[in-house]
XYZ file of C-alpha atoms in Angstrom:
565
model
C 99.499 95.447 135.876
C 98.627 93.599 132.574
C 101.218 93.437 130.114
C 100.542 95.761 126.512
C 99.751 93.320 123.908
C 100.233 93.396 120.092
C 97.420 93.132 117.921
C 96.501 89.481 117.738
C 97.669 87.549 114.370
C 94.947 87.483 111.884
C 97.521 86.514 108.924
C 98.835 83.379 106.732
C 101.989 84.453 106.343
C 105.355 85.042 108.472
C 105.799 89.194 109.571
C 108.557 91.208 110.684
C 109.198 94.276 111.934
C 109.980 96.630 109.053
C 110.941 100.057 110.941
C 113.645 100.943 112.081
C 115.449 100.124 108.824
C 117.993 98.353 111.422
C 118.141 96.925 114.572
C 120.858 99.536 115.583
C 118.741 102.406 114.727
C 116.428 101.491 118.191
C 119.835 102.062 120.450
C 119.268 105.992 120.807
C 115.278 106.042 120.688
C 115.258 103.087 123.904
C 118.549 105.173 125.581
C 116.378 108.860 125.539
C 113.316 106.355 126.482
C 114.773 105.147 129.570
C 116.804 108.113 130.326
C 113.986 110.344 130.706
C 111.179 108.123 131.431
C 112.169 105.685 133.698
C 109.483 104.047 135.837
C 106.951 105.861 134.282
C 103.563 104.074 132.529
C 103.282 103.620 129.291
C 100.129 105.060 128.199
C 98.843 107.346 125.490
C 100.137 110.342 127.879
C 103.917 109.388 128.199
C 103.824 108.404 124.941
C 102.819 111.655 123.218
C 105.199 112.694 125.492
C 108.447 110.292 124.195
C 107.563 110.916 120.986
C 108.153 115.001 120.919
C 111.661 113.639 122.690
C 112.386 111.914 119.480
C 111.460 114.932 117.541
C 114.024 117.256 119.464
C 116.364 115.470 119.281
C 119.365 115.661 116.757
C 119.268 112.341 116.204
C 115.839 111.781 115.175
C 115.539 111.128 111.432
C 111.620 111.548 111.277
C 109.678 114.829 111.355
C 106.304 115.705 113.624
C 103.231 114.006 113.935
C 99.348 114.177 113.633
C 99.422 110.997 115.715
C 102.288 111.039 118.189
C 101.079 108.664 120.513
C 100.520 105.953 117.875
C 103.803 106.811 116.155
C 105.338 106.232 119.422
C 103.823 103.191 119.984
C 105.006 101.954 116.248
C 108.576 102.790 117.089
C 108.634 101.163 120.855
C 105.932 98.250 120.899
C 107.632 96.547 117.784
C 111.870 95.626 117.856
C 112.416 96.993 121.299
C 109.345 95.442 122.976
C 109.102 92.359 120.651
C 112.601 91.436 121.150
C 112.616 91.756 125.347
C 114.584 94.814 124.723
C 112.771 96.935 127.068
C 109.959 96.451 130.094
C 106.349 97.540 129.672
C 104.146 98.980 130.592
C 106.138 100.294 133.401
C 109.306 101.602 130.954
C 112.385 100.294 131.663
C 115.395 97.904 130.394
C 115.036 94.708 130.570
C 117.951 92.664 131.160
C 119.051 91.821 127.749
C 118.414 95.204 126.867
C 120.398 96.723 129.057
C 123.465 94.514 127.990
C 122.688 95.590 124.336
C 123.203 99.489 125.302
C 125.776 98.957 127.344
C 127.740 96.466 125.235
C 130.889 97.766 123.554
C 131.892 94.436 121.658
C 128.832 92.106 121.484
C 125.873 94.008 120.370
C 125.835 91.118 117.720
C 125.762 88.443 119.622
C 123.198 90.156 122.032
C 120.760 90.306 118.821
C 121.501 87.281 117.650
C 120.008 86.065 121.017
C 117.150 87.827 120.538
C 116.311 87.312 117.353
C 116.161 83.751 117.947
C 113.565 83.825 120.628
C 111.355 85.750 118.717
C 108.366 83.163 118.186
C 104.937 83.011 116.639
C 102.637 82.586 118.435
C 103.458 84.203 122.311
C 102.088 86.073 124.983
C 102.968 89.319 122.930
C 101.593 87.774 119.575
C 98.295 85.924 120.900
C 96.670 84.105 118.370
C 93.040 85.939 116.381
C 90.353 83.981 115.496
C 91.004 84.140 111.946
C 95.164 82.840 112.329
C 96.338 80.053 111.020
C 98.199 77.261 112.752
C 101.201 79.502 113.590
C 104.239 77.343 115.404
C 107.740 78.481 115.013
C 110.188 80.449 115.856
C 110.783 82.689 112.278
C 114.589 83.588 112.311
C 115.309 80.356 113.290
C 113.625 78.209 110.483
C 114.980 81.421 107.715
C 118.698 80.950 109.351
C 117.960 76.568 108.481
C 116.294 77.395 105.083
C 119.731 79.218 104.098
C 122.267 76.373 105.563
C 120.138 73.831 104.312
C 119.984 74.540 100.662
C 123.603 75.911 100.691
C 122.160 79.631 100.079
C 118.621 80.573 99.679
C 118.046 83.552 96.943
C 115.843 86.413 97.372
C 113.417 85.516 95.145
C 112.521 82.323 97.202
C 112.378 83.742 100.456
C 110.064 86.213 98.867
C 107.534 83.430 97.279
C 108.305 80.463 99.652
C 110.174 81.412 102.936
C 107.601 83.238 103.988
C 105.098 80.804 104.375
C 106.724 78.963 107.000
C 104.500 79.726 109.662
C 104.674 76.234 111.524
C 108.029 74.609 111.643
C 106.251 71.530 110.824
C 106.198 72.670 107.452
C 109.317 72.926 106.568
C 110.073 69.884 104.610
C 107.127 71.067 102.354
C 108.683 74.559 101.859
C 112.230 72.695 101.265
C 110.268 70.330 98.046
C 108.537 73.804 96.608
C 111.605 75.520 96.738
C 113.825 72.649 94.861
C 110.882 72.306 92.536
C 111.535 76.016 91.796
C 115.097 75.779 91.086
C 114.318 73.165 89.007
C 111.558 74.763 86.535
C 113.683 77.677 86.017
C 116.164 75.776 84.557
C 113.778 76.484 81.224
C 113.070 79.946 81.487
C 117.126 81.104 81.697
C 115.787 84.139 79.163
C 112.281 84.608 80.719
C 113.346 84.541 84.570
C 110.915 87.587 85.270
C 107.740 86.567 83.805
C 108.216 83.443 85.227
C 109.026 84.299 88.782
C 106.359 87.040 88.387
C 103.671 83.882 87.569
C 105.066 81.664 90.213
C 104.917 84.106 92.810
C 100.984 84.844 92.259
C 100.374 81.380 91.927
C 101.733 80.973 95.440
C 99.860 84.344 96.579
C 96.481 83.261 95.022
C 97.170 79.996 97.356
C 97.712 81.168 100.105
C 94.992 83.877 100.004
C 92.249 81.481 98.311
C 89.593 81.657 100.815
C 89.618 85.672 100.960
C 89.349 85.555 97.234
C 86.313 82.845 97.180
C 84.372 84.701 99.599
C 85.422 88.233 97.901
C 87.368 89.468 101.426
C 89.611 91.114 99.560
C 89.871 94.691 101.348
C 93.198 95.448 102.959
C 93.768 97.461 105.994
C 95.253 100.991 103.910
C 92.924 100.982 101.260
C 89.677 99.269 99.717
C 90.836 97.322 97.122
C 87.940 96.278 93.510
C 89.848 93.689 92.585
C 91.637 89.927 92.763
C 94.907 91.143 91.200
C 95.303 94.476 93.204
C 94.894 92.497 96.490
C 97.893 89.973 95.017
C 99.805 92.778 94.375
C 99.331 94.416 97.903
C 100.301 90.844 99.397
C 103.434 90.398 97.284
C 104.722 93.787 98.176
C 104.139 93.066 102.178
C 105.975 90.032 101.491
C 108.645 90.990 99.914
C 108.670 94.348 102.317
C 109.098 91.338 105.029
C 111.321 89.557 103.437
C 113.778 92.476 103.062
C 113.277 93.306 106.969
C 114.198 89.106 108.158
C 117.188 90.060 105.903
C 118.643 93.115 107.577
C 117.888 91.862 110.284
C 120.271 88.199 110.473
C 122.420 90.594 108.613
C 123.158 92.711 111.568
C 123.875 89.871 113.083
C 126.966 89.216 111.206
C 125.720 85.412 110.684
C 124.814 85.616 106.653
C 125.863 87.335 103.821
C 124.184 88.956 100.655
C 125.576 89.063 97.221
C 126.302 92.635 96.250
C 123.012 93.640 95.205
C 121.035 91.014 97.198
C 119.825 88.191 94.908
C 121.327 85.187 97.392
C 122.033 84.790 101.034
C 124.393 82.602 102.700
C 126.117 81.485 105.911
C 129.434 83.481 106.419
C 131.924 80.892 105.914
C 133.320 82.171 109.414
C 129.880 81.622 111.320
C 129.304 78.094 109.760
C 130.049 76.472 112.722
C 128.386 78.498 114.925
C 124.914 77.936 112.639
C 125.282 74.629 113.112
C 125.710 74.661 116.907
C 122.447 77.029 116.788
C 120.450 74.629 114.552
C 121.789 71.762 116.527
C 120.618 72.703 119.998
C 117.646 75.480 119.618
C 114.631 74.142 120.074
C 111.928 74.753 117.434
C 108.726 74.650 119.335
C 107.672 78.209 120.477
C 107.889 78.117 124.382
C 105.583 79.808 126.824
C 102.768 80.654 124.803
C 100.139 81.269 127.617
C 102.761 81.865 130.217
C 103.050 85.357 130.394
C 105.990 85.814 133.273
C 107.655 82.502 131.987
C 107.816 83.832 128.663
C 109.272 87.395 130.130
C 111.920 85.756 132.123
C 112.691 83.679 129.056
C 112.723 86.841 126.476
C 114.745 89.072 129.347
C 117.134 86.700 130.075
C 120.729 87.909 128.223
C 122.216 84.235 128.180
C 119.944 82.654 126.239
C 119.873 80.491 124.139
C 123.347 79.268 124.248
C 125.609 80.273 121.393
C 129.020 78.703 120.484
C 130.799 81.686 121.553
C 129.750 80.581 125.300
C 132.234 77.262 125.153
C 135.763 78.349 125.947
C 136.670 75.309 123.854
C 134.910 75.943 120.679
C 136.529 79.553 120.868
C 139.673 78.424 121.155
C 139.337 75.653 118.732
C 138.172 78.489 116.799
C 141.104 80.852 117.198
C 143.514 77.988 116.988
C 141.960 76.691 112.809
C 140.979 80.397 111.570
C 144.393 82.603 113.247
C 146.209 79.634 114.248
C 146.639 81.034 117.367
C 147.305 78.999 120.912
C 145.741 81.257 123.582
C 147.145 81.312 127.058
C 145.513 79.090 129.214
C 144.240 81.213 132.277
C 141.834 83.178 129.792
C 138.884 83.527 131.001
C 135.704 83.389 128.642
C 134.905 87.069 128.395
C 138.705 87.594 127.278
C 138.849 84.534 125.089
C 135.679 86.380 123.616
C 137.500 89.446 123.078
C 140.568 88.149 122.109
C 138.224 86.502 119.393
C 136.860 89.965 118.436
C 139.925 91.484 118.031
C 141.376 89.250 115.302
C 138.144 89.034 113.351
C 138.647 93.240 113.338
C 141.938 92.374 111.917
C 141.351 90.315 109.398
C 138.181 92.176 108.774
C 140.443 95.538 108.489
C 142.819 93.560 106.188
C 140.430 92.381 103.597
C 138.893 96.277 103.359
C 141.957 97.621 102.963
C 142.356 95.043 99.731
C 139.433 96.008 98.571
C 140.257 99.579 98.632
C 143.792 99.417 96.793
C 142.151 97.040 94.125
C 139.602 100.545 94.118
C 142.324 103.169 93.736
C 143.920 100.993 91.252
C 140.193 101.499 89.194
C 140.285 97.868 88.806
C 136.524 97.797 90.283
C 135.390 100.779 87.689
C 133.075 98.156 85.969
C 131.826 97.005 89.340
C 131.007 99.781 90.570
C 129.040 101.277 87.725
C 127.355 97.684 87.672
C 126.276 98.585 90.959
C 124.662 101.419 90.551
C 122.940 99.800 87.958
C 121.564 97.168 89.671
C 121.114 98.558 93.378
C 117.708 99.277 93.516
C 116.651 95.780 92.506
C 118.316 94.548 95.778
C 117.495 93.872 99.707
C 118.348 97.388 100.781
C 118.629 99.916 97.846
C 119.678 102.894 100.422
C 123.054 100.529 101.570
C 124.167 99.534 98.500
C 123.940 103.003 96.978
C 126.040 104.621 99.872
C 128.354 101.652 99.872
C 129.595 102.196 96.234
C 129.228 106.015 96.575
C 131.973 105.189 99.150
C 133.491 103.010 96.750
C 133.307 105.624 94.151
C 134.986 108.556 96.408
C 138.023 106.012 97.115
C 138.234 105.625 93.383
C 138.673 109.450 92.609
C 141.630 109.248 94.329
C 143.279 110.850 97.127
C 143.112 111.555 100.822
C 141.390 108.951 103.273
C 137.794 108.041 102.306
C 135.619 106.082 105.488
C 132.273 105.578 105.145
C 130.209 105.420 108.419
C 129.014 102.342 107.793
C 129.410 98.869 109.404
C 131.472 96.044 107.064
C 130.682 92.148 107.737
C 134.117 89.587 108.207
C 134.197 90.019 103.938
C 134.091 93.911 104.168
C 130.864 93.961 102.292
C 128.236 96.600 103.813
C 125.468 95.728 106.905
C 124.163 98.874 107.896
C 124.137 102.159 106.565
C 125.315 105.129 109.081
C 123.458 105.884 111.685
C 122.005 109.371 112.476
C 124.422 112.163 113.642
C 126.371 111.559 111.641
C 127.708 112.225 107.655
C 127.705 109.010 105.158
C 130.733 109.509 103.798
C 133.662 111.914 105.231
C 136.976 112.250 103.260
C 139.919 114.172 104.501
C 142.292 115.694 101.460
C 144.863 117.133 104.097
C 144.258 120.744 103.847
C 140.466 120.109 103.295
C 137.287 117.821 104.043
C 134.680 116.623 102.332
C 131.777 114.837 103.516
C 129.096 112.968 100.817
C 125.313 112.608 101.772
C 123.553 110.144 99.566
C 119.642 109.759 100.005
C 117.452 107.595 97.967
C 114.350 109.974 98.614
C 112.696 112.276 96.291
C 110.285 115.295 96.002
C 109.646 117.331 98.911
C 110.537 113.878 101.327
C 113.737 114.534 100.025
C 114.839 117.688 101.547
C 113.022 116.601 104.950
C 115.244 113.652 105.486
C 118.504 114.693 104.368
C 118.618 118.640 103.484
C 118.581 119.623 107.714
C 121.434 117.205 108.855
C 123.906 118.074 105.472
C 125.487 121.618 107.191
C 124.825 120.413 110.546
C 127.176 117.464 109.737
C 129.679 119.931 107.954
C 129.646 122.143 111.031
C 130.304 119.669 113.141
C 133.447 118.629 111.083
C 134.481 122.325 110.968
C 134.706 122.494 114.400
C 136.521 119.034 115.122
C 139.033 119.375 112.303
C 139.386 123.571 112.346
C 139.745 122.713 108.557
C 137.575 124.049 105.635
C 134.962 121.557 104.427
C 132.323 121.035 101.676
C 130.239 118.381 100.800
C 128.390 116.635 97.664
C 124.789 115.357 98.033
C 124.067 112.649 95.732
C 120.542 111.759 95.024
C 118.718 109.827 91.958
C 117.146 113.115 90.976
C 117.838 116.640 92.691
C 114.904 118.525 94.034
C 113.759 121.938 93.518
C 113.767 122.282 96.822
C 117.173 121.412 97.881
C 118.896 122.986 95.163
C 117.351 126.120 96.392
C 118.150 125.407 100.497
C 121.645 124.652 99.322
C 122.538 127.866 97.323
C 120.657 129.804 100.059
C 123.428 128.550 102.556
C 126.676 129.516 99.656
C 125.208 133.406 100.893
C 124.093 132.596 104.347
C 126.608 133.332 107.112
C 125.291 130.729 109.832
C 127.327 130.085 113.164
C 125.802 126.830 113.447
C 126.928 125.371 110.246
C 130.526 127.019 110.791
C 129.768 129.743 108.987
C 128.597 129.519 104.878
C 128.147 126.082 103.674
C 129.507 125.268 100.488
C 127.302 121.784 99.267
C 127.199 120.819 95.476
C 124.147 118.660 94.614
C 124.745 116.072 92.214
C 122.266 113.782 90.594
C 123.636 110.272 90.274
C 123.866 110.460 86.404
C 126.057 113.584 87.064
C 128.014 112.014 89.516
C 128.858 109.181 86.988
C 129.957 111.233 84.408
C 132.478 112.500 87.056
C 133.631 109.124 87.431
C 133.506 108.042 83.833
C 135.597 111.189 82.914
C 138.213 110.279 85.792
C 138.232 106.312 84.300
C 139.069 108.167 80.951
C 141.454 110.995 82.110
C 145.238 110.144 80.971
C 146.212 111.986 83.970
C 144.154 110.358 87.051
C 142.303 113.147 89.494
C 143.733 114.637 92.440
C 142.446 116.292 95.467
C 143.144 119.552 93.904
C 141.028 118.791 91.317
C 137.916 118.156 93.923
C 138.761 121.556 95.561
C 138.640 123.096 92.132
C 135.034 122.260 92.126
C 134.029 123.465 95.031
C 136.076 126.959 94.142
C 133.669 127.544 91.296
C 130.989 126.424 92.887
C 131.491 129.456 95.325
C 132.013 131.208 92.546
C 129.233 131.019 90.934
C 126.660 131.702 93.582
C 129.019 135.052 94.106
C 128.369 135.688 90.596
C 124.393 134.442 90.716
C 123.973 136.893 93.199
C 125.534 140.225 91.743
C 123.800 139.382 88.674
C 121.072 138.771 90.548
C 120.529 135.296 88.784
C 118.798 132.528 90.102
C 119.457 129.466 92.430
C 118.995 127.538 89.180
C 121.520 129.035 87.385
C 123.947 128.398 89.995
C 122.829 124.695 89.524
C 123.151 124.576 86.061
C 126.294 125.877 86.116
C 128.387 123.800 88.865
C 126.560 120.695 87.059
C 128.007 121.430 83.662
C 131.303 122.350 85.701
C 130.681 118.734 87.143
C 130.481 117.110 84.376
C 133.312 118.041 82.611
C 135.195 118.691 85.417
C 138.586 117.480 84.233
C 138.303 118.385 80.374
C 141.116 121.417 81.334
């Protein structure tokens, strides 16, 4: 049976997949996939039929479908089948992909492996007649771009990084990027304008033949003119550019500055970067070779990573933990012994960070932050990140945020589903914090459903009363009225009435700014204070038969000044 192909490449520049938001985020969709579909083909039918899986399940952050077989195919065909995750069309795991759901300790390095065979062109990513000369493996030649030039920032794996296309270009990408660096030098005060000028330059390039023969119409909408197409092409590339990112940084092999300007190897994975650039080949393998290249993609022990000597691991162990492991370990416990102290020191350095936070030593940080977080890589994991950062700092009780923390304990991922961002326990009380970035009616959709049904599941774990704050750039009409519905609502499900206090993130840092300022710091009393009158007030909204925004307006002055007493 003939395999399911992509679409062939008709572009000039490198692509990635840019949904999921993670790699991570696939584990549940190809689990419920092969779980209940096993064997089966996949074809229009079974996949109408996977995708109203997704949709009942708890897990599932989306919402229905006009077009459920197509959504199903976005969500499947692209990291699961691209990266040999899963078999198709008859559905099933592959062998990699099996490791990488069963895997307790080396999801990682299972990616990593992955990621590295992914390759332009292949038997999944034929060739169109209108493709350039594609010939190179993409995470690869980003990973070299980064060692290389000792960091690589954002802005020129935007303009430049992404036209590497053929690994035979390289060198060329290497000069234009150090010519960059160079001519910014004298525009220190007009950065912007002159990235901005650069970076259609560069676009106008690339794209000069569509605009000469006036092909300028994109595939979501017809666009008049030269300058609307540039813009449509900068904002895929930099859409791409954000999704390589994630990507190597679920990996654990890079880091990003706080707010994403520069990238960099992890000081702990240097050597293992320059094993990898050392001894994986360049040239895309396989490219007609359709079972070759399957075998290749499926196979979980490929390429070779540094982690697969026992003597680089315990060359390893012996210069970063000066330990002398016993001799009769074999490589899979050398490899966990490995894991284990990196989780130590990794524990260690965020429990530095979060004493230096209760201390409010990282106020200026954090506000800095929030400033500057939608400017970088991932807007939606910084902003939860330094929520978190900004629940330790209001002192009190112990604060985790369900997300994952690289060697430096700075954030990779943000939560995944099932699951509350932020959950502190006061003792006596809980709290969990939802932070979304979305707004308008999108907002409610993706965040207002899972907010009780993560505070009833805490209720019924803990047996301990709990509330939550949702923090959002701007509140919604919408959720401000689901919320104070649920204050009155006496729902089994959600452990009876749900006490949530929306907050917008101005709000929220006045809370912080008046806790910087209080002489006496805030306590967890204080936090159960708030929620007390927030109870209150709907009470009082509905005897007085007020208004869910008067309850609002209320608890958000209450907010506000919430330790003037």
């Amino acid at each position: 049976m003939a395999i399911l192909r992509s679409k062939p490449i008709n572009g000039k520049t490198l692509f990635f997949t840019t949904s999921p938001r993670t790699p991570f985020k696939v584990l549940p969709e190809i689990k419920l996939l092969v779980n209940k579909m096993e064997g089966e083909v996949w074809n229009p039918e079974t996949q109408r039929k996977f995708y109203q899986l997704l949709v009942d399940n708890d897990f599932f952050e989306g919402a229905a479908s006009k077009t459920p077989a197509l959504s199903a195919r976005d969500r499947i065909n692209r990291i699961p089948k691209a990266l040999g995750l899963i078999t198709l069309p008859i559905i099933g795991y592959s062998d990699a992909g099996r490791e990488f759901v069963e895997s307790e300790n080396n999801k990682e390095e299972i990616l990593l492996r992955q990621l590295l065979k992914f390759q332009l062109p292949s038997p999944y990513h034929p060739l169109g007649k209108s493709a350039i000369d594609y010939n190179v493996k993409p995470y690869l030649e980003i990973l070299r771009l980064i060692y290389d030039l000792d960091g690589l920032a954002f802005d020129e794996l935007q303009i430049f990084g992404m036209q590497l296309v053929n690994y035979t270009r390289y060198e060329k990408i290497i000069a234009k990027i150090k010519d960059f660096r160079a001519k910014k030098e004298a525009y220190k005060g007009e950065y912007k304008e002159f990235k901005q000028q650069i970076f259609y330059t560069e676009t106008r390039e690339i794209y000069s033949d569509e605009i000469a023969t006036g092909h300028i119409k994109t595939r979501e909408s017809k666009t008049t003119s030269v300058n609307d197409f540039l813009d449509k092409k900068i904002r895929n590339l930099r859409d791409y550019s954000d999704a390589v990112v994630r990507h190597l940084r679920t990996t654990g092999i890079i880091n990003a500055t706080v707010i994403g300007k520069t990238l960099s190897i992890a000081p702990e994975r240097k050597k293992d970067v320059e094993y990898l650039l050392s001894t994986v080949a360049r040239e895309p393998v396989f490219i007609s070779d359709l079972d070759s290249y399957q075998k290749y993609l499926y196979d979980p022990t490929l390429p070779s990573l540094l982690t697969d000597d026992k003597a680089k691991i315990i060359e390893k162990l012996s210069v970063e933990f000066r330990l002398a492991p016993a001799p009769d370990l074999s490589l899979n416990q050398l490899k966990d012994l490995l894991k284990t102290k990196i989780e130590e020191r990794r524990s260690q350095r965020i429990a530095a960070k979060v004493k230096d936070i209760k201390d409010y030593k990282l106020y200026n940080d954090i506000e800095s932050v929030f400033n500057t977080m939608n400017s970088s890589y991932e807007p939606s994991l910084f902003f939860e990140w330094n929520t978190w950062r900004a629940m330790t700092m209001l002192n009190g009780g112990d604060i985790k945020a369900n997300l994952k923390f690289d060697d430096e304990g700075n954030p990779m991922n943000t939560a995944l589903g099932n699951m509350a961002d932020i959950v502190c326990n006061y003792g006596d009380f809980d709290v969990t914090v939802e932070v979304t970035m979305a707004k308008g009616a999108l907002q409610f959709k993706m965040e207002g459903e899972p907010v009780p049904r993560h505070i009833g599941q805490l209720k019924k774990k803990t047996n301990k009363p709990t509330y939550c704050f949702f923090v959002a750039p701007t509140i919604n009409p919408a959720t401000i009225a689901h919320f104070y519905t649920l204050y009155i609502s006496n729902i089994a499900m959600y452990g009876g009435k749900c006490c949530i206090i929306p907050l917008t993130l101005e709000t929220f840092r006045k809370m912080l700014k008046a806790a910087v300022d209080a002489k006496q710091k805030p306590n967890p009393s204080d936090i159960k204070k708030l929620f007390d009158a927030s109870k209150r007030y709907a009470k009082e909204c509905l005897i007085n038969e007020g208004t869910e925004n008067d309850w609002y307006n209320k608890i958000t002055e209450t907010a506000i000044n919430w330790l003037s007493a």
